[in-house]
Each structure stands twice: as C-alpha cells, then as structure tokens.
Coordinates of C-alpha atoms in Angstrom, one line a residue:
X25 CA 60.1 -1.6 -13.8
X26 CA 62.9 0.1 -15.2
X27 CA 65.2 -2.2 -14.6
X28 CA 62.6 -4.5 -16.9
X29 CA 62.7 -1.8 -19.5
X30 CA 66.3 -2.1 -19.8
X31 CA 67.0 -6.0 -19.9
X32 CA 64.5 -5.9 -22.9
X33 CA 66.7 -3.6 -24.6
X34 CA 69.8 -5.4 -24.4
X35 CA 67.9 -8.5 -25.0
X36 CA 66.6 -6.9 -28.6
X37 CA 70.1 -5.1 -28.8
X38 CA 71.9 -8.8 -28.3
X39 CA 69.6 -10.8 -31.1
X40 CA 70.1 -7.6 -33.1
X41 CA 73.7 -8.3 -33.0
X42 CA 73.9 -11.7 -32.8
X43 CA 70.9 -13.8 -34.7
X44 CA 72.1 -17.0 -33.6
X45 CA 70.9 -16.3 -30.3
X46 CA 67.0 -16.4 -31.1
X47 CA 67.5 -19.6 -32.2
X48 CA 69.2 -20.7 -29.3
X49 CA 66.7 -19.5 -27.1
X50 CA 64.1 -20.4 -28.9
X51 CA 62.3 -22.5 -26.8
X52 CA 62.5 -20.0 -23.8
X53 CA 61.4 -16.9 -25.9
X54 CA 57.8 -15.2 -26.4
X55 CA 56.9 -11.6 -26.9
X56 CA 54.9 -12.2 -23.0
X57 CA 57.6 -11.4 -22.2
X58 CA 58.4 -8.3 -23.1
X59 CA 56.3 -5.5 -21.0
X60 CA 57.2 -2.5 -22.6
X61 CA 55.1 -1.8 -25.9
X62 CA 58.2 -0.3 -28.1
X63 CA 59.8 -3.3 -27.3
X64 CA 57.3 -5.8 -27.7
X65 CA 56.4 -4.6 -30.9
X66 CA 60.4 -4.8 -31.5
X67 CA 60.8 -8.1 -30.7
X68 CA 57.6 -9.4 -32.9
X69 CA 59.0 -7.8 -35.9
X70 CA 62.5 -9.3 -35.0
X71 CA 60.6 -13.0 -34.6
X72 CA 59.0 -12.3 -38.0
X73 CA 61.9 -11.5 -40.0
X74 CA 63.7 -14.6 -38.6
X75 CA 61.0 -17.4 -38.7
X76 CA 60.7 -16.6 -42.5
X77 CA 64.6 -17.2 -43.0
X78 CA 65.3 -13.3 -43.3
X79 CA 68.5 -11.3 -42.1
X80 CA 68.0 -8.4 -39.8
X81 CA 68.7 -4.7 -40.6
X82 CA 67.7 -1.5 -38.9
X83 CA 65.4 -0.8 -41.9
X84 CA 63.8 -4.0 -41.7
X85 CA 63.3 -4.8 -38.3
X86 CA 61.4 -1.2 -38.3
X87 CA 59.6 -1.3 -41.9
X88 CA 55.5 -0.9 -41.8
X89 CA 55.4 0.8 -38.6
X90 CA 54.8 4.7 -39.0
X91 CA 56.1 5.3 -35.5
X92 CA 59.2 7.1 -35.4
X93 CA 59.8 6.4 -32.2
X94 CA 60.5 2.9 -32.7
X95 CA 63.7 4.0 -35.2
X96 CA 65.0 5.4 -31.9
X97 CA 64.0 2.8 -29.6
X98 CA 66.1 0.4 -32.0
X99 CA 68.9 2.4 -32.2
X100 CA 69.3 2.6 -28.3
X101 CA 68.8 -0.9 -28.3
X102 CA 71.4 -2.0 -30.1
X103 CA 73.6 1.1 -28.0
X104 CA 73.4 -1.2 -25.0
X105 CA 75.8 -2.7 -22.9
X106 CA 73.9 -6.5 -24.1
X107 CA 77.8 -7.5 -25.1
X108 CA 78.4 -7.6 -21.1
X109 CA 75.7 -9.9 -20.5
X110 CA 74.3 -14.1 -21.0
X111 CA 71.5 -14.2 -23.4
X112 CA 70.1 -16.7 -21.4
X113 CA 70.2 -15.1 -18.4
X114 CA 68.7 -11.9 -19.5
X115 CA 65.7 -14.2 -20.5
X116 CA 65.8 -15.7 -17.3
X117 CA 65.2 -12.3 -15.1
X118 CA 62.5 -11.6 -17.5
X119 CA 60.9 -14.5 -17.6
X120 CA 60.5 -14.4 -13.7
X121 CA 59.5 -10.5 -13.5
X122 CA 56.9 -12.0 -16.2
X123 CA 55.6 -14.9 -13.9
X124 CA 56.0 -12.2 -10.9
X125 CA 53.7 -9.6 -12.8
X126 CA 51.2 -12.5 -13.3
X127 CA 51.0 -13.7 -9.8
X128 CA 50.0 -10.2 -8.9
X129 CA 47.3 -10.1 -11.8
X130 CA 46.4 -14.0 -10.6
X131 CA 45.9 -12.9 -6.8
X132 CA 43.8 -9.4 -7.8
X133 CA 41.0 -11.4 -9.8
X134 CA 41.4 -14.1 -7.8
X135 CA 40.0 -11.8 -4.8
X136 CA 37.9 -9.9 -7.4
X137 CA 36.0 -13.6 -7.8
X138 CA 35.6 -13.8 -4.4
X139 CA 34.5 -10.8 -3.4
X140 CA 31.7 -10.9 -6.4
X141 CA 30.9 -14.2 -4.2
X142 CA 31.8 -16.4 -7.4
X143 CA 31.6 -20.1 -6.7
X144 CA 34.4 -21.6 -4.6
X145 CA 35.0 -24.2 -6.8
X146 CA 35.3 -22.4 -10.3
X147 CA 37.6 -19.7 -8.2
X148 CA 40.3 -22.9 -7.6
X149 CA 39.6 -24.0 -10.8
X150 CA 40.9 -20.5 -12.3
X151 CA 43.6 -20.2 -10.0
X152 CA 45.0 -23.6 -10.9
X153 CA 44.5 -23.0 -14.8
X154 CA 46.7 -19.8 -14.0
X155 CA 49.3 -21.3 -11.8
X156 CA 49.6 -24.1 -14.5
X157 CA 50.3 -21.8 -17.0
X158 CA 52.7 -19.4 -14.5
X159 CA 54.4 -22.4 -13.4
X160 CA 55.8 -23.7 -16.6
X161 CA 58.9 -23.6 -17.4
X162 CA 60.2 -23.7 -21.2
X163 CA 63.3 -25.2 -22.3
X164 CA 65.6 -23.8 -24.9
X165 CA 67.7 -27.5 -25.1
X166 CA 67.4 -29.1 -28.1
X167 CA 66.9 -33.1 -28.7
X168 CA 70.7 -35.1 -27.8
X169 CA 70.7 -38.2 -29.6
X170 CA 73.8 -39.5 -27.3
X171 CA 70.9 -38.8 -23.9
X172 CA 68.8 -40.4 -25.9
X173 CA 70.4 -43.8 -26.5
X174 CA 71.8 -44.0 -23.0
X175 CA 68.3 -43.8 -21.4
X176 CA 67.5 -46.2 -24.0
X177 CA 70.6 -48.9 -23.6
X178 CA 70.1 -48.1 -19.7
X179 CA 66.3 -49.2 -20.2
X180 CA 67.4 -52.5 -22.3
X181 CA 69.8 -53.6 -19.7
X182 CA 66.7 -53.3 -16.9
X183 CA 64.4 -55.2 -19.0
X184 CA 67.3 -57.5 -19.6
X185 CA 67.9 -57.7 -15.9
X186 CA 64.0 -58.7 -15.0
X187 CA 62.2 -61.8 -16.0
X188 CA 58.6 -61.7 -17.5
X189 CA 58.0 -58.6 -16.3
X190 CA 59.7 -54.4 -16.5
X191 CA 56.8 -52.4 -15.8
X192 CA 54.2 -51.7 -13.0
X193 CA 52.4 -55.5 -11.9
X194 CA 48.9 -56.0 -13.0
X195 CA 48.5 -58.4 -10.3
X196 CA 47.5 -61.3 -12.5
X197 CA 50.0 -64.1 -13.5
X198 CA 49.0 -64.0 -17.4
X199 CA 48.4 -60.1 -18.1
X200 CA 52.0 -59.6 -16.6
X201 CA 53.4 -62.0 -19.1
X202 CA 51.7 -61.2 -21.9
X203 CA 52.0 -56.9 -21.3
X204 CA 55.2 -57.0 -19.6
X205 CA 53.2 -54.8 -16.8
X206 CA 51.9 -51.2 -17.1
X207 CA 54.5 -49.2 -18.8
X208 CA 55.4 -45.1 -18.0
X209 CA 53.4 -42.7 -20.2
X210 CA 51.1 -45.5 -21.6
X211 CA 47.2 -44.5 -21.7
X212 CA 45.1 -47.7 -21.4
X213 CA 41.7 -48.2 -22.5
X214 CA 39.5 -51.0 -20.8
X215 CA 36.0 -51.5 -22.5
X216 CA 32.9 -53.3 -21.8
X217 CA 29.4 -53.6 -22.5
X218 CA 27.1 -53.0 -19.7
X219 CA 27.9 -55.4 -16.4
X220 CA 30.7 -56.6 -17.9
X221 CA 32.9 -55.9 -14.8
X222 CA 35.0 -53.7 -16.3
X223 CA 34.9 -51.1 -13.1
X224 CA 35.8 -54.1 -11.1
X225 CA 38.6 -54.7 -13.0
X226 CA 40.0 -51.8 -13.3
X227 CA 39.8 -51.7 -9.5
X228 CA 41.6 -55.1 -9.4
X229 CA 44.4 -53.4 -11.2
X230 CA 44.6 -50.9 -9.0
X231 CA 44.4 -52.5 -5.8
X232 CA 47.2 -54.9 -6.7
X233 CA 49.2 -51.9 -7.8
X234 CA 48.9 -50.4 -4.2
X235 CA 49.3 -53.8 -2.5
X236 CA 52.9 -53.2 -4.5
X237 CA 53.9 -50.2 -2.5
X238 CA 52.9 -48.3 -5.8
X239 CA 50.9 -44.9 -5.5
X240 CA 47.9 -45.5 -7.2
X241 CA 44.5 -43.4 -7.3
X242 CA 40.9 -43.4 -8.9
X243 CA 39.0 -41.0 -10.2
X244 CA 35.1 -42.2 -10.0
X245 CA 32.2 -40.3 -11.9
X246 CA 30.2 -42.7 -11.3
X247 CA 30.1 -44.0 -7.6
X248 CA 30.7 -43.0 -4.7
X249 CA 34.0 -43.4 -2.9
X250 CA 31.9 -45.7 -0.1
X251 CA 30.7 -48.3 -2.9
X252 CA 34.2 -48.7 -4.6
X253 CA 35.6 -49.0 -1.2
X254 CA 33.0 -51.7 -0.5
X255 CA 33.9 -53.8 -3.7
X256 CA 37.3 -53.7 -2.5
X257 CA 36.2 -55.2 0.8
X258 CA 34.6 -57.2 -0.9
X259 CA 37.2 -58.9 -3.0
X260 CA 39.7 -59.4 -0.3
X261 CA 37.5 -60.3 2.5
X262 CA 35.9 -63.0 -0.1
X263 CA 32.3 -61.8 1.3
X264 CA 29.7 -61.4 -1.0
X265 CA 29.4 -58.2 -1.9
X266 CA 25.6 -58.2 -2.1
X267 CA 25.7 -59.2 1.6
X268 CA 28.0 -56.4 2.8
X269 CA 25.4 -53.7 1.2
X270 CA 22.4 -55.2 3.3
X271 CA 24.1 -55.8 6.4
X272 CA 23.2 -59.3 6.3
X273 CA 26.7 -60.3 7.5
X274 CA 28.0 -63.3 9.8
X275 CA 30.6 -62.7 12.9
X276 CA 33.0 -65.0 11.0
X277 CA 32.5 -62.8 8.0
X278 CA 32.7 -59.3 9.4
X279 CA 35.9 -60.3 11.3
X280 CA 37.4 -61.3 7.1
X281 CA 36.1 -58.1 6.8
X282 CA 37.9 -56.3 9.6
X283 CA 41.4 -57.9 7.9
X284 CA 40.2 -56.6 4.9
X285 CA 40.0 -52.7 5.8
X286 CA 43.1 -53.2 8.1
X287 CA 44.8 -54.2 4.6
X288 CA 43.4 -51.5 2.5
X289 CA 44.3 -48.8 5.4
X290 CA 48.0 -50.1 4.6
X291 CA 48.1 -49.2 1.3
X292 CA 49.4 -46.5 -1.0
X293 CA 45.6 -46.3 -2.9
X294 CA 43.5 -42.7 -2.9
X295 CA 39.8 -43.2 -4.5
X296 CA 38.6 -39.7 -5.3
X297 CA 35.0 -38.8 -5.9
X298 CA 34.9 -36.9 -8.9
X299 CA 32.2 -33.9 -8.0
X300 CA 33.7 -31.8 -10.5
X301 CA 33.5 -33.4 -14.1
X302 CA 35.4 -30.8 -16.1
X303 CA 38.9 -32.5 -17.7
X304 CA 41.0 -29.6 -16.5
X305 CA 39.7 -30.5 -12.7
X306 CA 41.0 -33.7 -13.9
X307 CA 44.3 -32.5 -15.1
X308 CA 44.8 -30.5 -12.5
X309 CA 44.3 -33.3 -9.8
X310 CA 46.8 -35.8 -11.9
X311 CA 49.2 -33.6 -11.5
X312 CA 48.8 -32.7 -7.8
X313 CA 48.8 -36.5 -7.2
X314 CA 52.0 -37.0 -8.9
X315 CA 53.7 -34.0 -7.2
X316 CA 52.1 -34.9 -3.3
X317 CA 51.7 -38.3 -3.3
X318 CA 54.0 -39.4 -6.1
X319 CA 51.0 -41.5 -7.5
X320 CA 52.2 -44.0 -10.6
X321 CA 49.0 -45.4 -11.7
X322 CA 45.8 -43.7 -12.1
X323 CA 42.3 -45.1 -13.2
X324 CA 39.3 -43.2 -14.9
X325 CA 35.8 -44.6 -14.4
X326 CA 35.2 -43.9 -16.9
X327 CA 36.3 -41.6 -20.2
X328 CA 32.7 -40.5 -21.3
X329 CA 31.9 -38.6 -18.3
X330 CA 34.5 -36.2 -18.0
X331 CA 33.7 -32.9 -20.1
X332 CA 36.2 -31.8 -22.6
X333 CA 35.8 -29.2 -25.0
X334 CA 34.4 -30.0 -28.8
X335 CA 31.1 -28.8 -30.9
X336 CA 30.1 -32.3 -30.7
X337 CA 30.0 -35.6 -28.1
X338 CA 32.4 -37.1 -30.0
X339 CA 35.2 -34.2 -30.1
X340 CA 34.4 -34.2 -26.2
X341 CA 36.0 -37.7 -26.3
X342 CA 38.6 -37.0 -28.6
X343 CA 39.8 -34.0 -26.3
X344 CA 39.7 -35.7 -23.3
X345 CA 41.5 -38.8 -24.7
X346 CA 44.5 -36.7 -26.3
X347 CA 45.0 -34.8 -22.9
X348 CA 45.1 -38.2 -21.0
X349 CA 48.0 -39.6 -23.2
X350 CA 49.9 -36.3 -23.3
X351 CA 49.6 -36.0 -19.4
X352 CA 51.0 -39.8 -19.1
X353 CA 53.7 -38.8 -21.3
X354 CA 54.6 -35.4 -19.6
X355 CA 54.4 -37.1 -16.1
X356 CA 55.5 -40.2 -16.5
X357 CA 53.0 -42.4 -15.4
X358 CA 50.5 -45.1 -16.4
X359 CA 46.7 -44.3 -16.5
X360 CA 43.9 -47.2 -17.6
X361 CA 40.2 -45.5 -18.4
X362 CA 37.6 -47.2 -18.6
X363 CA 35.4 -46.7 -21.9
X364 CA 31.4 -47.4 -22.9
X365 CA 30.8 -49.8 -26.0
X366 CA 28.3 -48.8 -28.3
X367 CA 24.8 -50.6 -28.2
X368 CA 25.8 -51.9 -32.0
X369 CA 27.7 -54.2 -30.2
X370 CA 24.7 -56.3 -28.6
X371 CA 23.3 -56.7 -31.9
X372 CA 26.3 -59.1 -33.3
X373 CA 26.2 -62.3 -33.4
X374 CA 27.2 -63.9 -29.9
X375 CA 28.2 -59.8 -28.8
X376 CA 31.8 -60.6 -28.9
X377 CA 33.0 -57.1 -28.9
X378 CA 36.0 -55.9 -31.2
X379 CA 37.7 -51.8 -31.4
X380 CA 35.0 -50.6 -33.7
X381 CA 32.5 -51.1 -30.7
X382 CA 33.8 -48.6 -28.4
X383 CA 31.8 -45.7 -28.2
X384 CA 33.3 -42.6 -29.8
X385 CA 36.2 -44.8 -30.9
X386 CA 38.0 -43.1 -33.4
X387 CA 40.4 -40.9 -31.1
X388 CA 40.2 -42.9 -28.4
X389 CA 41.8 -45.6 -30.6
X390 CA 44.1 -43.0 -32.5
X391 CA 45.0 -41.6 -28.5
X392 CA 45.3 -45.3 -26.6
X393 CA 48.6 -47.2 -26.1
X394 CA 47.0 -50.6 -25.4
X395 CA 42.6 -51.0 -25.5
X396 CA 41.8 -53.6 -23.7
X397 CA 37.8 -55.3 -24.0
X398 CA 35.8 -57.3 -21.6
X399 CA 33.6 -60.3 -22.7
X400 CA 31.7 -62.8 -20.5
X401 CA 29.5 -65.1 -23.0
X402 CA 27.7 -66.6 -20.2
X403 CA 25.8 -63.1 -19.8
X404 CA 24.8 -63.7 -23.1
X405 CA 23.2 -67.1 -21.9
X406 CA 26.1 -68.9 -24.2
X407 CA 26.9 -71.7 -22.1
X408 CA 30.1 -73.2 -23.4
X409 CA 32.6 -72.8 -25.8
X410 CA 32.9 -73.9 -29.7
X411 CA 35.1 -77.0 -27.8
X412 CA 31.8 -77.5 -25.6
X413 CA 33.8 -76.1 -22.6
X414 CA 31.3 -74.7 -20.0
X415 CA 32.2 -70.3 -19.6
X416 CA 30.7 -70.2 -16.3
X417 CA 32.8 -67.3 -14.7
X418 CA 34.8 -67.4 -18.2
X419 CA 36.1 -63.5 -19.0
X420 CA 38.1 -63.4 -22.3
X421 CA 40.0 -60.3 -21.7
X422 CA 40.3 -59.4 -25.7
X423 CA 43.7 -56.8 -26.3
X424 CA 42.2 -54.9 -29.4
X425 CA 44.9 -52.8 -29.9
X426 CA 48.9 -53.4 -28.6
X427 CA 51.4 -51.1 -29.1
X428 CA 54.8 -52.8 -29.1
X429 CA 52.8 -55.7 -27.3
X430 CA 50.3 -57.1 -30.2
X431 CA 47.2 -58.4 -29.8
X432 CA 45.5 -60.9 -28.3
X433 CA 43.2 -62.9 -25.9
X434 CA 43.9 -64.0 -22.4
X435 CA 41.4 -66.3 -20.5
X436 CA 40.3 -64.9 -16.5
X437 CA 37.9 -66.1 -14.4
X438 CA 35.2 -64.1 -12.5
X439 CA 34.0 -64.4 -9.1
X440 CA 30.8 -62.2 -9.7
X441 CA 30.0 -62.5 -5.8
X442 CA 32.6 -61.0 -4.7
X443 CA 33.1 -58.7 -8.5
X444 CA 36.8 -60.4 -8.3
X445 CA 38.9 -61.4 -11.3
X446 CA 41.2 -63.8 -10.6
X447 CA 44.1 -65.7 -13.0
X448 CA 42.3 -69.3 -14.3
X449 CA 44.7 -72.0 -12.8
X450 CA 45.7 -73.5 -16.7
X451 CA 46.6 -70.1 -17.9
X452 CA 49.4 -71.3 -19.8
X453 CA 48.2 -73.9 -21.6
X454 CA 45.1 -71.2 -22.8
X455 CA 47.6 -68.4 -23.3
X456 CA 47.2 -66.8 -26.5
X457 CA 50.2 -65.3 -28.2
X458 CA 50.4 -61.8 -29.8
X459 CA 49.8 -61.7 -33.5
X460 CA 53.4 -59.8 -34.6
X461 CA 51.9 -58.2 -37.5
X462 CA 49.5 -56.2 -35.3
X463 CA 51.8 -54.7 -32.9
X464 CA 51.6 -51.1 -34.5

C-alpha cells in the first residue's frame, strides 16, 4: 500500500510540473485511481483547474479546502523523485493495483451473495457487470488520421478485389448484390407483422452464414432451442415442417432428415435459449461469444423482449437498440434483430408496411444501419399484383432504411411448408435499384 501511496505522489508531483502530461494521459486517467484520500482530493482539484483551461499553482490547486494538511501533502508531492519516472507507466502500476483492489472487493461480495443464498443467476450476472468494468482498458492515443486512411485505402482495394460482394453472404443471390453482404459493426433490423416469416428468415441468414464457415449464434426469447432447431431441419431436409412436429414422417423423409442434422452438426451455428431477458445478460453473452467462439454474426428474436432500462416501453427499446449498435461497433461484428410492427399497420390499405410501422420505431430507426420489412400480400388474401401477377409464395423484402446502400425492394419467394426463403429464379430482371437520394 505504500508503495501505492507514493506512485500517486509522483504522479500529482509529475502533472504539477508538467501539465501537458494530463492531457496526454487523458484517456487513461480518473481519480479511481487514486486510493489515498489527500491525494484523490489532489488530483480532482488538479483535473478541475485544467478542464476549465486554468494554469496550476500551489495556491490554486489547494484553494477552498480548509485542510492544512493538503498544503503539505502538495508540497511533498511535487518534492518527489516523479522527474525519474514515465507518466504512463506510473499510471499503468496504478491502474492495475486499482483493478487488483477491485478483484478482491469483486470476490468478497461475490461470496457475501452466495452465502446470503442470493440467486445463482443474478450472482454471475453481478460478477460479469464487475469484471466488465475491471477488465476495461482505456486508451490515452488520440485519433491518427494517416491509420485512419490506410485502413481505409486497404478496405477499398478488398472491395475492389471482390465482385458483387465484401461483406459476410446472406445466402441469397439478390440480397448479396443489392447489400454487398452483412458488413462489420452494422446493427440490422428485420420487421414484420405477425406470421410474416420474419423468424424464419432471420434463421435463413443465419444458417447460410454458418454453412460459410462463419461463427454465427441466436439469441431466442421466444422459442425454444428444439423448435428453431426443427425449422432448420426443416428447411434443409425439405420436409414439412408441420410433419416433423407430429411425427407423421416417411422412411424416405426421416433419412433427408438424418442429412439434414448431420449438416447442421457440421456447422459453426450456437442457438441459445434466452432464460434470462435482461440486455446486460445479453451483452454479456455477445461478448463471450466473440471472445470463445469468435462468433461474426448474431441474431435477436426479437428486440422487444429484451429488458433495458427506461421509465417507459419505449425508452426500453431505445436502450436496448443503442447498446446493440455500440456493441457491433466495439466488437466488430454484424447483428440482425428482429423487430414487432405496430398493429396501425393492418389498418392500411393493402398492409404494405413502411419504417413508421415498426413498433417503438423512433430509436430503433435513429440506432439501425439497414431496417429491413417483411410483406407477403397473399396473407392478406391479395392474390396478384397491380400487373395481375399471381403472389403466391411472393415476399417483397422492403429495405426501409440503407445506410450507404439506399433503399429498396427485392422480390423472394416463400416455401411456407418448409418456412424457407429462397431467391425467385428471375431476380434480375425484378431487381429493384437503390434510390441514391435515400442512402443517408
């Protein structure tokens, strides 16, 4: 501890003496870490003075306090041998006896909580919380613009390099083309009205994601692991899905069906039944994912059900949305959620569904990269088209919102027996262009 005691004090002693330091170590600074009172209280004053553009003197650093022990504290601060060491270093040690002295507070409640025979699950929850916080490290560098073009140029020459498409595959021919696949650190909204298929095509996107070699996992709050599993069977096996549940299954069929498990079992997928609903439990799973299984693409089924923190339904949403897109941004990665419509939309005319629809839609809009809406007419009983084109199986897969893609509408074709999406064999002539004007 004394050894703590003292790398504060050349610490203060060093940003007494030399300013500029603070602001080089900005980023890796905070009065946490400081343990010794006198010298936290130091430091705050020093912060104080500096964030408001002031100059630092004895007089000032120590002005409002009536503790004369502090004039003395400074003094001996400044006395130090702080001349003899790296200001980033000395943050360094005490940054880890911080994170040290936190661990040992972490591991006492921690078996406090279980001894007061607390609830398993809310005892990992806390102990993740803590070791999220413990386990961050803050960074000091400041933004390089040269870094910053390289990674760029470097990411022109690879979407240069590849044809229609740079990012993770969607699986279907026309999506690929028009989206360029799923892009790093993009949150992506898919909505629907009730039976829409939106579950099953977010599954679709992440089944041909895993069928890729690419890590991928779902998060379901709203069936079980067994019955997404079973869709899945479903739509590779090409057995109805309706005969799967009740057993009523042929010896031809069940041996697709064998070939169908023996392909999933191959794949890099992980469905995860959500028993826990609470968007840190959430968080805190994305990130184990990423770190143990180096998952790439993660689906939400869906955004309404996980609990976030607000006074009202709707800052629930917001909450949760924001955390989604800053997690895909800090980890790299690609997560699609799937998102209710409101029931405003079954009153339109012909319930074509547009961004307004989507239920708690103003941060989710503010929060998404691309939002993508699901629309099958012939639910509606509209049998064919304004050309008089029968929508049997039609999907118009409707992208609402497109950042740095546009908007648009892309034809797919359902297989609602089997709850597949598949591409429609004239996608290119049907292919509908993104409107330039909308892209941002």
């Amino acid at each position: 501890m004394k050894d703590r005691v003292e790398m504060e004090m050349r610490l203060i002693g060093k940003l007494m003496s030399e300013s500029s330091q603070y602001y080089d170590l900005h980023g890796m600074l905070s009065e946490d870490i400081f343990n010794d009172k006198l010298n936290k209280k130091l430091y705050t004053s020093i912060s104080n003075i500096l964030n408001k553009g002031g100059k630092l003197d004895i007089l000032g650093v120590t002005k409002g306090f009536k503790d004369n022990k502090l004039d003395l504290r400074l003094m001996e601060c400044i006395g130090t041998d702080h001349y003899a060491y790296i200001g980033k270093n000395i943050v360094l040690f005490l940054s880890q006896e911080d994170k040290k002295f936190r661990l040992k507070k972490l591991a006492e409640s921690t078996i406090k909580k279980l001894d007061n025979g607390d609830d398993l699950f809310e005892v990992i929850e806390h102990v993740d919380d803590n070791m999220r916080e413990i386990s961050e490290i803050k960074s000091s560098e400041m933004p390089d613009i040269k870094k910053q073009l390289k990674i760029l140029h470097d990411d022109i020459d690879r979407r240069m390099s590849s044809k229609d498409m740079n990012g993770l595959p969607t699986g279907f021919q026309s999506v690929d083309k028009f989206t360029g696949g799923w892009q790093e650190t993009d949150l992506v909204i898919i909505g629907g009205a009730s039976s829409m298929g939106k579950t099953s095509l977010g599954l679709a996107f992440c089944y041909n994601c895993a069928k890729a070699e690419i890590p991928t996992a779902v998060f379901s709050y709203e069936m079980g692991d067994t019955q997404l599993l079973q869709r899945l069977v479903s739509l590779e096996s090409k057995v109805n899905n309706r005969y799967i549940m009740k057993g009523t299954i042929e010896s031809e069929e069940l041996g697709r069906i064998h070939k169908a498990i023996g392909k999933l079992e191959q794949t890099c997928l992980f469905v995860d039944e959500c028993k826990d609903s609470s968007l840190s439990y959430l968080l805190n799973k994305i990130r184990k994912y990423v770190i143990v299984k180096n998952v790439k693409f993660f689906l939400i089924d869906y955004l309404q059900l996980v609990k976030g923190s607000g006074h009202s339904r709707e800052q629930e949403v917001a909450t949760v949305a924001r955390e989604l897109k800053n997690i895909a941004k800090e980890l790299n990665v690609t997560i699609v959620a799937l998102s209710q419509l409101s029931r405003a939309v079954e009153r339109k005319d012909g319930c074509r569904p547009s961004l307004s629809d989507l239920r708690e839609s103003g941060e989710i809009e503010q929060a998404s990269d691309i939002v993508m809406l699901v629309y099958r007419p012939e639910y509606y009983g509209i049998m064919t088209d304004d050309s008089g084109n029968p929508t049997e199986g039609l999907v118009d897969l409707i992208f609402a919102k497109g950042r740095n893609i546009g908007t648009g509408t892309l034809p797919l074709r359902f297989q609602k027996e089997y709850t597949k999406f598949i591409d429609p064999q004239d996608f290119e002539e049907k292919f509908i262009t993104a409107q330039a004007n909308e892209s941002f």
